[in-house]
mmCIF file of C-alpha atoms in Angstrom:
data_model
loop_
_atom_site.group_PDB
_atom_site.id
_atom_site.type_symbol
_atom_site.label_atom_id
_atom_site.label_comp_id
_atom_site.label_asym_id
_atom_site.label_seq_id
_atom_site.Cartn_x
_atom_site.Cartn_y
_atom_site.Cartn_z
ATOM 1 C CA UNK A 1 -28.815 -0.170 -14.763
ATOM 2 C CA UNK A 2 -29.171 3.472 -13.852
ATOM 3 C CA UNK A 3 -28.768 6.167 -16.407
ATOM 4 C CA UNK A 4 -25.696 7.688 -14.528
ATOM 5 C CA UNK A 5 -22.414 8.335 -16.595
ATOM 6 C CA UNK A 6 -19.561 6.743 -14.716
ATOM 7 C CA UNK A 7 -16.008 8.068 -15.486
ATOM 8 C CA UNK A 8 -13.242 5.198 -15.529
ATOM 9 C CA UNK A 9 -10.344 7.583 -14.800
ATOM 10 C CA UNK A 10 -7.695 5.106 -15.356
ATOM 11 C CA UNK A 11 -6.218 2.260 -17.474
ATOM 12 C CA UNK A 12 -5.838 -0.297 -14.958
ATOM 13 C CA UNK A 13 -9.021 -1.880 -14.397
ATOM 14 C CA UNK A 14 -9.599 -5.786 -15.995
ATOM 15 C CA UNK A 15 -11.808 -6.682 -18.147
ATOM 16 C CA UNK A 16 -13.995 -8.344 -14.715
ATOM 17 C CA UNK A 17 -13.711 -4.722 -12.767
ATOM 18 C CA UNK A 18 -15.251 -3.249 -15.850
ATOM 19 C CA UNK A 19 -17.549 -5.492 -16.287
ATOM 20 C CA UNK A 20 -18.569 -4.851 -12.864
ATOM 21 C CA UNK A 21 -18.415 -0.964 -13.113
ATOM 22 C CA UNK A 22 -20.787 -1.453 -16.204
ATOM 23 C CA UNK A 23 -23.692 -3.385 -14.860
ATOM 24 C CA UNK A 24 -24.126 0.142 -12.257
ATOM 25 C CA UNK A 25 -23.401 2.559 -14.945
ATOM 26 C CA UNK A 26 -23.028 3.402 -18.773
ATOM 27 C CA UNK A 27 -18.909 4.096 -18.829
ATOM 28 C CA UNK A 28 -16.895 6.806 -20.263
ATOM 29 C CA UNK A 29 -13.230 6.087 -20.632
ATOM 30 C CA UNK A 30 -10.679 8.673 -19.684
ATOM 31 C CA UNK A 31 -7.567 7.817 -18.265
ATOM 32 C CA UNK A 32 -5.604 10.385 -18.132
ATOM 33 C CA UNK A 33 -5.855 14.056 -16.841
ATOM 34 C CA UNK A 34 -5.621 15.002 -20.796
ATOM 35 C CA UNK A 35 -8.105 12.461 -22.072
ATOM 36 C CA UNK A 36 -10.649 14.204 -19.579
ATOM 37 C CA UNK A 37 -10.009 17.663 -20.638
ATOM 38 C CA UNK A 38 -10.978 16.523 -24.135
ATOM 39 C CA UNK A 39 -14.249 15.048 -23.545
ATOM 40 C CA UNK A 40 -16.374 16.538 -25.390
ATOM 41 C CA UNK A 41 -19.115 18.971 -23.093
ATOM 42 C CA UNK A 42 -22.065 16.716 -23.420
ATOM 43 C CA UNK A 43 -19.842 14.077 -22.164
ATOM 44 C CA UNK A 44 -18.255 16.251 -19.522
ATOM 45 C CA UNK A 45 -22.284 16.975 -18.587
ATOM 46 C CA UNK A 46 -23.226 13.223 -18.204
ATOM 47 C CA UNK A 47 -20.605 12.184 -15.579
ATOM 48 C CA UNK A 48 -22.107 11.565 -11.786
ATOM 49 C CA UNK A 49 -19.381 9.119 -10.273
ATOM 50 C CA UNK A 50 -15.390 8.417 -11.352
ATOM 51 C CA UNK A 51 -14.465 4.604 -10.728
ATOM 52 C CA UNK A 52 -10.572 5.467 -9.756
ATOM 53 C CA UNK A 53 -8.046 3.205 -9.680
ATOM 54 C CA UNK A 54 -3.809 3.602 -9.300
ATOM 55 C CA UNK A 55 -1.908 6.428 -7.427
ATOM 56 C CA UNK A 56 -2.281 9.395 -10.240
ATOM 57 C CA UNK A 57 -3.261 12.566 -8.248
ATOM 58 C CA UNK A 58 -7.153 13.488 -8.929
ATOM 59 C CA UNK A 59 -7.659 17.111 -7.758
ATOM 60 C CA UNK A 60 -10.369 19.728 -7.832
ATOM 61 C CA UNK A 61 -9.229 21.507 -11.090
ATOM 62 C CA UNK A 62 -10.430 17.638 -12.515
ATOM 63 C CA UNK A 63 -13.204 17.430 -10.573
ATOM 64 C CA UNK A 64 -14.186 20.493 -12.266
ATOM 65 C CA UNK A 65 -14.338 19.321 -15.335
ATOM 66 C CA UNK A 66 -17.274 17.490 -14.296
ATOM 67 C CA UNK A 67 -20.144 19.688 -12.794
ATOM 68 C CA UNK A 68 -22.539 16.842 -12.248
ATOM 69 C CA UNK A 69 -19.623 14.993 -10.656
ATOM 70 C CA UNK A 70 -21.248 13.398 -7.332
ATOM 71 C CA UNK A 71 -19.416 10.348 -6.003
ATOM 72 C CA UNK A 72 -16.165 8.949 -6.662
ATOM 73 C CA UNK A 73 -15.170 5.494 -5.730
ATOM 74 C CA UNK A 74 -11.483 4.195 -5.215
ATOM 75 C CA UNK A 75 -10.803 0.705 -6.173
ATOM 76 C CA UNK A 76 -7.774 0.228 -2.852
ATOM 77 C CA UNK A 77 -7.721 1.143 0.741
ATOM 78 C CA UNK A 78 -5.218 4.173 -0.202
ATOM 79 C CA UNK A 79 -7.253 7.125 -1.745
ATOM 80 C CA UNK A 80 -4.337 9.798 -0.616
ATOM 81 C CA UNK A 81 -4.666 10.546 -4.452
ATOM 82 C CA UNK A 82 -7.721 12.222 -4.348
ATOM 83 C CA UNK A 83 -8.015 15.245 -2.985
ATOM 84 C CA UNK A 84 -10.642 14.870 -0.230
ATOM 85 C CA UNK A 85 -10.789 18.177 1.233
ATOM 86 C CA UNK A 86 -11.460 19.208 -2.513
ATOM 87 C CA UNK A 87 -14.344 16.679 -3.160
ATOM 88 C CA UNK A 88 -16.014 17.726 0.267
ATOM 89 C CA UNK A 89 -16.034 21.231 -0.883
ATOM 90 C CA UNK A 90 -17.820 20.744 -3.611
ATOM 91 C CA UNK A 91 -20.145 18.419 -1.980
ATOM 92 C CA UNK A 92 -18.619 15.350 -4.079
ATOM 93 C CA UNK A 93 -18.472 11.984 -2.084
ATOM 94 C CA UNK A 94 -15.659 9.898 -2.042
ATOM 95 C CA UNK A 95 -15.464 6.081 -1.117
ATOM 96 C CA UNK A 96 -13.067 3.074 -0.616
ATOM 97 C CA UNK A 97 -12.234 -0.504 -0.396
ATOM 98 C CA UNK A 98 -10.562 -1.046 3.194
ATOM 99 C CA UNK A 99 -11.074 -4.507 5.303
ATOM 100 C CA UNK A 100 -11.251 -7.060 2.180
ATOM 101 C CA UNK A 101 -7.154 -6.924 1.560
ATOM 102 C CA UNK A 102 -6.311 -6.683 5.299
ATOM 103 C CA UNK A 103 -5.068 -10.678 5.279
ATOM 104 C CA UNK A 104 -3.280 -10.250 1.916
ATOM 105 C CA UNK A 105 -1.197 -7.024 2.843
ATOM 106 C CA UNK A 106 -0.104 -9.003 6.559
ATOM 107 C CA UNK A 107 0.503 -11.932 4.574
ATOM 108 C CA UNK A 108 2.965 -10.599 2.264
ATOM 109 C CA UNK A 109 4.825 -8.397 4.928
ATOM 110 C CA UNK A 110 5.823 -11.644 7.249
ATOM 111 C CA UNK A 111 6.228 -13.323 3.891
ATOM 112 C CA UNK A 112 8.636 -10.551 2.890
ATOM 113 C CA UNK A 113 9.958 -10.828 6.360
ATOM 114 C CA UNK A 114 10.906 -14.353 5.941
ATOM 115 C CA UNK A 115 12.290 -14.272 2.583
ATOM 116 C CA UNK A 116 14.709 -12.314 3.948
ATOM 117 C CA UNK A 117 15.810 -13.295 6.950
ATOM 118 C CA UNK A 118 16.278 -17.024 5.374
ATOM 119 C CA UNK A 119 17.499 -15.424 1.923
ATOM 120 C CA UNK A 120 14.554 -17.392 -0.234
ATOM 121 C CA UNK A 121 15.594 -16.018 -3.018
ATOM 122 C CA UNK A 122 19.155 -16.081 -3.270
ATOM 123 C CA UNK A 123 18.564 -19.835 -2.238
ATOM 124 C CA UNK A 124 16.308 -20.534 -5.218
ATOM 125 C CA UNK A 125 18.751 -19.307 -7.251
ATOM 126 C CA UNK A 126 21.178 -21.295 -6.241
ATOM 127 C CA UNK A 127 19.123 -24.135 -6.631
ATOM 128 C CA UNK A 128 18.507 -23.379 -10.311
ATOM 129 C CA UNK A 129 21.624 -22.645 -11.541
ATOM 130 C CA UNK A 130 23.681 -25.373 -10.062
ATOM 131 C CA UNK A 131 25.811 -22.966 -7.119
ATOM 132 C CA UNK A 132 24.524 -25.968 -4.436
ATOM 133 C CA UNK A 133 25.089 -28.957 -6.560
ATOM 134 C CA UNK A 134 28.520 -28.029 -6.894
ATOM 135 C CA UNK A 135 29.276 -28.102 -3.286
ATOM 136 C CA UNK A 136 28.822 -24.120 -1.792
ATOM 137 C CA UNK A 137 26.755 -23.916 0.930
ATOM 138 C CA UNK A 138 24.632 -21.037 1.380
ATOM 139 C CA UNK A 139 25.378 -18.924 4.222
ATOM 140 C CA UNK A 140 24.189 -19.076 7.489
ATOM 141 C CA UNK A 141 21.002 -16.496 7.912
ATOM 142 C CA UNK A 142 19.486 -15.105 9.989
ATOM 143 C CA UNK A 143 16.165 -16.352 13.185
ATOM 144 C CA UNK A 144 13.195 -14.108 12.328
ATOM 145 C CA UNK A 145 11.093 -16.043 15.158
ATOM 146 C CA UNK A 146 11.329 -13.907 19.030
ATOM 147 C CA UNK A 147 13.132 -10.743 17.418
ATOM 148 C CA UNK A 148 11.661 -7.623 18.553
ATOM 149 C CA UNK A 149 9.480 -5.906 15.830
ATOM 150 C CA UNK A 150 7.643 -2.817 15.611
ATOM 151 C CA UNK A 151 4.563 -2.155 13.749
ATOM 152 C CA UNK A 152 4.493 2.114 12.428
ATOM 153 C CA UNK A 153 0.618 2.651 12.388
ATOM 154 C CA UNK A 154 -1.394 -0.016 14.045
ATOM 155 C CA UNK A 155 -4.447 0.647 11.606
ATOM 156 C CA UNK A 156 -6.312 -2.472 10.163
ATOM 157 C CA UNK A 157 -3.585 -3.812 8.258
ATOM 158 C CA UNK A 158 -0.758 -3.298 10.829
ATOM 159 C CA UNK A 159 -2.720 -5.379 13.176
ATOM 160 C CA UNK A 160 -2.968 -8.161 10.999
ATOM 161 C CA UNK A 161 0.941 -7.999 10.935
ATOM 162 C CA UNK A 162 0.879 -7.995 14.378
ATOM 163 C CA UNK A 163 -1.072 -10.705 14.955
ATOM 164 C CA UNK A 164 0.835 -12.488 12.778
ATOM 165 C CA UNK A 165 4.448 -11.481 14.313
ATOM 166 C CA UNK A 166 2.718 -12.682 17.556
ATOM 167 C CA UNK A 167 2.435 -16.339 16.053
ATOM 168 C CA UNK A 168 6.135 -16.210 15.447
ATOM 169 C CA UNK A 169 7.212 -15.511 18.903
ATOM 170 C CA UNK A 170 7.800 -11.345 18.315
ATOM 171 C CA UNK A 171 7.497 -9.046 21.122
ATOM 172 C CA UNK A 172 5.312 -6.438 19.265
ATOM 173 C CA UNK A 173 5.736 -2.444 19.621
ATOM 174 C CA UNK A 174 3.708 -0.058 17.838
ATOM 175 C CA UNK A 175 3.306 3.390 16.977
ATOM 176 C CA UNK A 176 -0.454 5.203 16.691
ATOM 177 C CA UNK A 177 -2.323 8.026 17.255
ATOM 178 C CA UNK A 178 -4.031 6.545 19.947
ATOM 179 C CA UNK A 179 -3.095 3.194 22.268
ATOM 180 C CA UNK A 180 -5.059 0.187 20.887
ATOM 181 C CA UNK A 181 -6.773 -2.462 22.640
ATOM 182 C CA UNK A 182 -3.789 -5.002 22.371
ATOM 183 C CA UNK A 183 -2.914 -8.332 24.032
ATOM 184 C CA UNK A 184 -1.011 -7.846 26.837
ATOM 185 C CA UNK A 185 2.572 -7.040 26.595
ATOM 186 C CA UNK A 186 2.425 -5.424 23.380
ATOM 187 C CA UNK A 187 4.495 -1.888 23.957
ATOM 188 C CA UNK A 188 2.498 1.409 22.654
ATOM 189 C CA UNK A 189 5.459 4.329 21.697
ATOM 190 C CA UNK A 190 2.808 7.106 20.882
ATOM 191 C CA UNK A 191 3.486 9.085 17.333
ATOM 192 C CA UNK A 192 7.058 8.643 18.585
ATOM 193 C CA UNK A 193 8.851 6.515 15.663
ATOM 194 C CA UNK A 194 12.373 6.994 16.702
ATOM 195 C CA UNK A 195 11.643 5.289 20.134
ATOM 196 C CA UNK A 196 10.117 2.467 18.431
ATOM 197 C CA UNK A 197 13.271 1.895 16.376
ATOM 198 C CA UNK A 198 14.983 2.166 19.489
ATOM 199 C CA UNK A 199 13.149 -0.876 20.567
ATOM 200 C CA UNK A 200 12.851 -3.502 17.613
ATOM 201 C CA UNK A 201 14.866 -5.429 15.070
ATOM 202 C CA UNK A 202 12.602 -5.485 12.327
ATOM 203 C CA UNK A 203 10.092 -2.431 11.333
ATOM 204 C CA UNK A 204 6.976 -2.604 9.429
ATOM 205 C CA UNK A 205 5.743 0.191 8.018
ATOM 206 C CA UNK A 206 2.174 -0.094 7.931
ATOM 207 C CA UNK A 207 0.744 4.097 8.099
ATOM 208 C CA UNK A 208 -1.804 5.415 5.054
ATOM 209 C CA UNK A 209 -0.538 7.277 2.452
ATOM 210 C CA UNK A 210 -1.069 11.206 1.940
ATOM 211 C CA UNK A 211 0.959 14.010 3.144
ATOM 212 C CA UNK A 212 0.305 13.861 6.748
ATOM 213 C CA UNK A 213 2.738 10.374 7.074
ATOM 214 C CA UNK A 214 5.394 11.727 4.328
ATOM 215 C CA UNK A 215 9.074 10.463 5.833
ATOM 216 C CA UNK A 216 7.261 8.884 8.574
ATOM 217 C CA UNK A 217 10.294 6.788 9.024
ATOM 218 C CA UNK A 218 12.740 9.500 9.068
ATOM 219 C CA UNK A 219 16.508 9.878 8.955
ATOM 220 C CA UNK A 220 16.400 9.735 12.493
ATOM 221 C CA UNK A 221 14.066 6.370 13.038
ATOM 222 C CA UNK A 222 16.554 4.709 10.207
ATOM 223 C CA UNK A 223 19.856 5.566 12.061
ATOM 224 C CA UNK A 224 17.781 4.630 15.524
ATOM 225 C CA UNK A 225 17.544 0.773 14.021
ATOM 226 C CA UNK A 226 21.286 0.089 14.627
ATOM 227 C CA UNK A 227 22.935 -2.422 12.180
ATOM 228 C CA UNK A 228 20.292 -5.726 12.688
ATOM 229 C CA UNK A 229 17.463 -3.216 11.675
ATOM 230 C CA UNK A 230 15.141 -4.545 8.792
ATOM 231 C CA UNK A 231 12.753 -1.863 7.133
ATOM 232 C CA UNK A 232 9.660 -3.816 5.850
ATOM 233 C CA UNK A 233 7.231 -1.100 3.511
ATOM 234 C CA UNK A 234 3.971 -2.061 2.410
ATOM 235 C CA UNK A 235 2.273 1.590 3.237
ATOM 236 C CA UNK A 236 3.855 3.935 0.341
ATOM 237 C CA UNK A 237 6.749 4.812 -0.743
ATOM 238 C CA UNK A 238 6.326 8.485 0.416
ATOM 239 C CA UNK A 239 6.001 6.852 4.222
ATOM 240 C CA UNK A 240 9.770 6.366 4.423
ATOM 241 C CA UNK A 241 13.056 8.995 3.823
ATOM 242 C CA UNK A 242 13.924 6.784 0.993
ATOM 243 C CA UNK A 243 17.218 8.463 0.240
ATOM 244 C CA UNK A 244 18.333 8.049 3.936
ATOM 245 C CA UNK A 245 17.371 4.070 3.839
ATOM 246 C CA UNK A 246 19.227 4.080 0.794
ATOM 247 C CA UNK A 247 22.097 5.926 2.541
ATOM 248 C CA UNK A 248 22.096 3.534 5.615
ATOM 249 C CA UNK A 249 22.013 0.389 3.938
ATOM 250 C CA UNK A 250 24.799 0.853 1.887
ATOM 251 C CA UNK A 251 26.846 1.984 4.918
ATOM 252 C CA UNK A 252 25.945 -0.751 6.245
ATOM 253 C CA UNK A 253 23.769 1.543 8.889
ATOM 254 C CA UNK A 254 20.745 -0.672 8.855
ATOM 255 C CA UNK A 255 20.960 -4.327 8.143
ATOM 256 C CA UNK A 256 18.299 -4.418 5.311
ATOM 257 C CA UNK A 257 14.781 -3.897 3.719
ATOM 258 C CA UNK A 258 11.837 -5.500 1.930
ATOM 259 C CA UNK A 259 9.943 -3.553 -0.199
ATOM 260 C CA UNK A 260 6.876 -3.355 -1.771
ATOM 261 C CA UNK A 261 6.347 0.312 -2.558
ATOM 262 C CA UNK A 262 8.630 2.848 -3.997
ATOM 263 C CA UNK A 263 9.101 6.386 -4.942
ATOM 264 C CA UNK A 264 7.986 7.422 -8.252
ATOM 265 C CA UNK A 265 7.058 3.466 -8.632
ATOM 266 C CA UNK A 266 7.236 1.516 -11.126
ATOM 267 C CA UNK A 267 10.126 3.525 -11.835
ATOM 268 C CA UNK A 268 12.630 1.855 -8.654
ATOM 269 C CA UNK A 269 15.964 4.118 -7.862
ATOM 270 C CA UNK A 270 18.600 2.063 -9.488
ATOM 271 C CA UNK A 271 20.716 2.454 -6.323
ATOM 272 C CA UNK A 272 18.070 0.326 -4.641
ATOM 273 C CA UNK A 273 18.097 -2.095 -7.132
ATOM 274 C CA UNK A 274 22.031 -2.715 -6.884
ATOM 275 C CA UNK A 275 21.480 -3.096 -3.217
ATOM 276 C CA UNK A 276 22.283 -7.083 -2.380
ATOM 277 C CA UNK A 277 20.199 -6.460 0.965
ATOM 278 C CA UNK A 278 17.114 -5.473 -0.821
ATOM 279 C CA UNK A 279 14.274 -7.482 -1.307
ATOM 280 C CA UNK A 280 11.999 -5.764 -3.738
ATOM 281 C CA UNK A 281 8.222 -6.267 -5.050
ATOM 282 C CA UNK A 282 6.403 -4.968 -7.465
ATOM 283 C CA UNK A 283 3.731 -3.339 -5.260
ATOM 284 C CA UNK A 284 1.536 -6.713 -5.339
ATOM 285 C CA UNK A 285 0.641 -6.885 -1.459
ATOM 286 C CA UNK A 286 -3.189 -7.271 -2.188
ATOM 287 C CA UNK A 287 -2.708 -8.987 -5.485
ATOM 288 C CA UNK A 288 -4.461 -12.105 -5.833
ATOM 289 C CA UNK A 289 -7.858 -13.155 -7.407
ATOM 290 C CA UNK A 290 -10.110 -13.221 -4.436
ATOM 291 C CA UNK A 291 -8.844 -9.886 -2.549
ATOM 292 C CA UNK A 292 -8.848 -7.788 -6.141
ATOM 293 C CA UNK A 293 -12.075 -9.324 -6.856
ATOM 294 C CA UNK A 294 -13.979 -8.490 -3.839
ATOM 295 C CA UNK A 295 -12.377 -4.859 -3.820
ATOM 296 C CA UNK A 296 -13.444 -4.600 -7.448
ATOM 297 C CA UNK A 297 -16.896 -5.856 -5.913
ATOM 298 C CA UNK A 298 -16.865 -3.062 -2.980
ATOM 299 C CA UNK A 299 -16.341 -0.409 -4.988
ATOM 300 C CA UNK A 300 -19.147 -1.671 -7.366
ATOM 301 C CA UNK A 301 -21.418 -1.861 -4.351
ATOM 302 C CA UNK A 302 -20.486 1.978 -3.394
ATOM 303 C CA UNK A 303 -21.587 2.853 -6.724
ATOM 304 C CA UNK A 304 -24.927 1.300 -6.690
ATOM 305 C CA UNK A 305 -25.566 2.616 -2.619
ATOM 306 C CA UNK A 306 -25.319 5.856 -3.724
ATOM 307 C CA UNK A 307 -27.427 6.002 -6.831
ATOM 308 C CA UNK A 308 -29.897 4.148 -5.037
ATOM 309 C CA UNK A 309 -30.104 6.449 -2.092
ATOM 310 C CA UNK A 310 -28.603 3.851 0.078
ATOM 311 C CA UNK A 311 -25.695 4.398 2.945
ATOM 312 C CA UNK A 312 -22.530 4.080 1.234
ATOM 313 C CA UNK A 313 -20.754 0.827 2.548
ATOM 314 C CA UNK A 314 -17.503 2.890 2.954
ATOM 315 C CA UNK A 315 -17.118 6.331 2.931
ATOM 316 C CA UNK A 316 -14.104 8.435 2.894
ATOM 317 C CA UNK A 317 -15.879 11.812 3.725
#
């Protein structure tokens, strides 16, 4: 174990993540921005690397409270919380856990996708209390397989989606920064998000977080979907115009959404919640055992890089 000081700056990690933090480390706890600011000087002093976890914003008045700061490590893929242009200032690295949750994130769009589009849900409910036993049919729904679909940010994770939309028979379209080396007959719409609405049915949203992709599916991309348009979000909340989805589907506008990320999550707008053509999740797309543990284990490992002088696995800046 070295002697470095390692902040946990927030409440979420299990009892296995900081067990893992601790074998590179001794740990301070502070999980909030006023827990920090109360640590007492000597404690302040001792900190070289925050283990960060969750979507609270971690800017450079915070890293300031830590003048030994050095390194700090996001447990996710997503690290638009930190303030990176502030960390590289002040010659503080910052690292993340991308790759290992890839397969989970594609897995639970298409499975999003198909809960939908067969109404799993509303189906399991009526299995469970008694609607089909007394003779009501559920109603017809609706063929996810050979419907055009377009993927907003082909990045790791929306080519896993791809991939899988492929299997199902989905002409694919995408939007990027760049064209991507794709299978052939996949359509590339540049940055431009309103043409690829244009073209699909359903629409992933699969862009990174931060204030460069805020209402990347605009007003404009919504209303370009047309009435069989399904908005699938497993990016961030910010990455849609959430009051215009809201707004088109309950005109009717769009014909749906399945979501896994929200504004001001956990806290959902209640006007989403009434929405029968919602399919909500409680921001779970890389939740399971093995994907958590091996991004607990990759942020671990960009701990002990760094202290021992060693590349860093995967760094941010």
């Amino acid at each position: 174990m070295t002697q470095a000081a390692i902040l946990v700056s927030a409440p979420y990690f299990t009892a296995d993540e900081l067990a893992r933090i601790e074998d590179v480390g001794e740990l301070v706890y502070a999980g909030t921005p006023e827990e920090r600011a109360a640590l007492s000087e000597e404690a302040r002093m001792g900190v070289r690397a925050i283990a960060n976890k969750g979507h609270k914003p971690l800017d450079g008045a915070q890293m300031d409270l830590f003048p030994n700061l050095e390194i700090i490590a996001q447990f996710g893929v997503g690290y638009d919380a930190i303030d990176v242009a502030a960390a590289t200032a002040r010659g503080i690295r910052v690292t993340n856990t991308p790759d290992v949750l890839n397969e989970d994130v594609a897995d639970l769009a298409l499975a999003m996708m198909l809960a939908w589009s067969r109404e799993i849900v509303r189906g399991d409910g009526w299995v469970r209390d008694g609607t089909w036993s007394k003779g009501k049919e559920l109603p017809r729904n609706r063929k996810m397989s050979g419907a055009p679909v377009g993927i907003a940010g082909m990045g790791r994770i929306g080519r896993a989606i791809a991939d899988r939309c492929a299997g199902f028979g989905m002409p694919v379209h995408y939007t990027s920064r760049s064209a991507k080396d794709t299978p052939e007959g996949w359509t590339y719409h540049g940055e431009d998000v309103v043409a690829l609405a244009e073209a699909v049915e359903w629409m992933v949203v699969a862009v990174v977080g931060g204030e460069n992709t805020k209402g990347y599916l605009s007003r404009e991309a919504i209303r370009a979907l047309g009435p069989r348009g399904v908005v699938i979000n497993i990016a961030r909340g910010t990455c849609v115009d959430e009051d215009a989805l809201i707004e088109a589907l309950e005109a009717g506008d769009i014909a749906g959404a399945g979501l896994d990320v929200f504004y001001n999550e956990p806290h959902v707008n209640p006007r989403l919640i009434a929405l029968p053509n919602v399919l909500l999740q409680p921001h779970q797309a890389s939740s399971t055992v093995e994907t958590r543990r091996d991004m607990s284990m990759l942020q671990c490992a960009n701990l002990t890089a760094y202290f021992a002088g060693a590349p860093l696995p995967t760094p941010v800046n």
